[in-house]
Amino acid sequence: MPFIPLTTAAELPGPDEAKEFPCGEKMICVANVNGVISAMDNVCLHRGGPLGQGMIENGKVVCPWHGWAWDPKTGEAANSPGVKVAVYPVQVEGGAVMIDLG
Ligand code: FES
């Protein structure tokens, strides 16, 4: 699938922050872990919490509702191996941030 625009580089979360962005009918959680940008589904698989409103701790996005931690690179739940949210490739091209929703 082609990469489509998600946001601008200026809107990306700062170091060790997460942020949510609408993309078509989805919300996407973008995380910045030590300057590495990654994107995954925004909906926590526990009870649907908004991951992009969470904090980053130890390189994981922590859901703001009940604290499940998610690896933004693999989408895997830290405490439930094999439980994964979808992750998506992102590219920063000049000032544009592009995502491939697959
Ligand atoms: S909804 Fe995310 S931890 Fe419960």
Coordinates of C-alpha atoms in Angstrom, one line a residue, residues 9-69:
A9 CA 7.3 16.9 11.2
A10 CA 6.6 20.0 13.3
E11 CA 3.6 18.2 14.9
L12 CA 5.5 15.1 15.9
P13 CA 5.7 14.3 19.6
G14 CA 8.9 15.4 21.3
P15 CA 11.4 13.0 22.9
D16 CA 9.8 10.4 25.0
E17 CA 6.3 11.6 24.3
A18 CA 3.3 10.0 22.5
K19 CA 0.6 11.8 20.6
E20 CA -2.5 10.7 18.7
F21 CA -3.4 11.6 15.1
P22 CA -6.5 11.0 13.1
C23 CA -5.9 9.2 9.8
G24 CA -8.9 8.3 7.7
E25 CA -11.2 6.5 10.0
K26 CA -8.5 5.5 12.4
M27 CA -6.6 7.1 15.2
I28 CA -2.9 6.5 15.2
C29 CA -0.6 6.7 18.2
V30 CA 2.8 8.1 17.3
A31 CA 5.6 7.6 19.8
N32 CA 9.0 9.2 20.0
V33 CA 11.4 7.0 21.9
N34 CA 14.8 8.6 22.1
G35 CA 14.2 10.3 18.7
V36 CA 12.9 7.2 17.0
I37 CA 9.4 7.7 15.6
S38 CA 7.0 4.8 15.4
A39 CA 3.3 4.4 14.8
M40 CA 0.7 2.0 16.0
D41 CA -3.1 1.7 16.5
N42 CA -4.3 4.2 19.1
V43 CA -6.8 1.8 20.7
C44 CA -5.6 -0.2 23.7
L45 CA -6.6 -3.8 23.5
H46 CA -7.5 -3.9 27.2
R47 CA -10.5 -1.7 27.3
G48 CA -10.0 0.7 24.4
G49 CA -7.9 3.4 26.1
P50 CA -6.3 6.1 23.9
L51 CA -2.6 5.1 23.8
G52 CA -1.5 8.4 22.2
Q53 CA -2.6 10.1 25.4
G54 CA -0.3 8.0 27.4
M55 CA 3.2 8.5 28.8
I56 CA 6.4 6.8 27.6
E57 CA 8.2 4.8 30.3
N58 CA 11.2 2.6 29.7
G59 CA 10.6 2.8 25.9
K60 CA 7.0 1.7 26.2
V61 CA 3.7 3.6 25.7
V62 CA 1.7 3.3 28.9
C63 CA -2.0 3.4 28.4
P64 CA -3.5 6.3 30.4
W65 CA -6.5 4.2 31.6
H66 CA -5.1 1.2 33.4
G67 CA -1.4 1.3 32.7
W68 CA -0.8 -1.5 30.3
A69 CA 2.5 -0.9 28.5

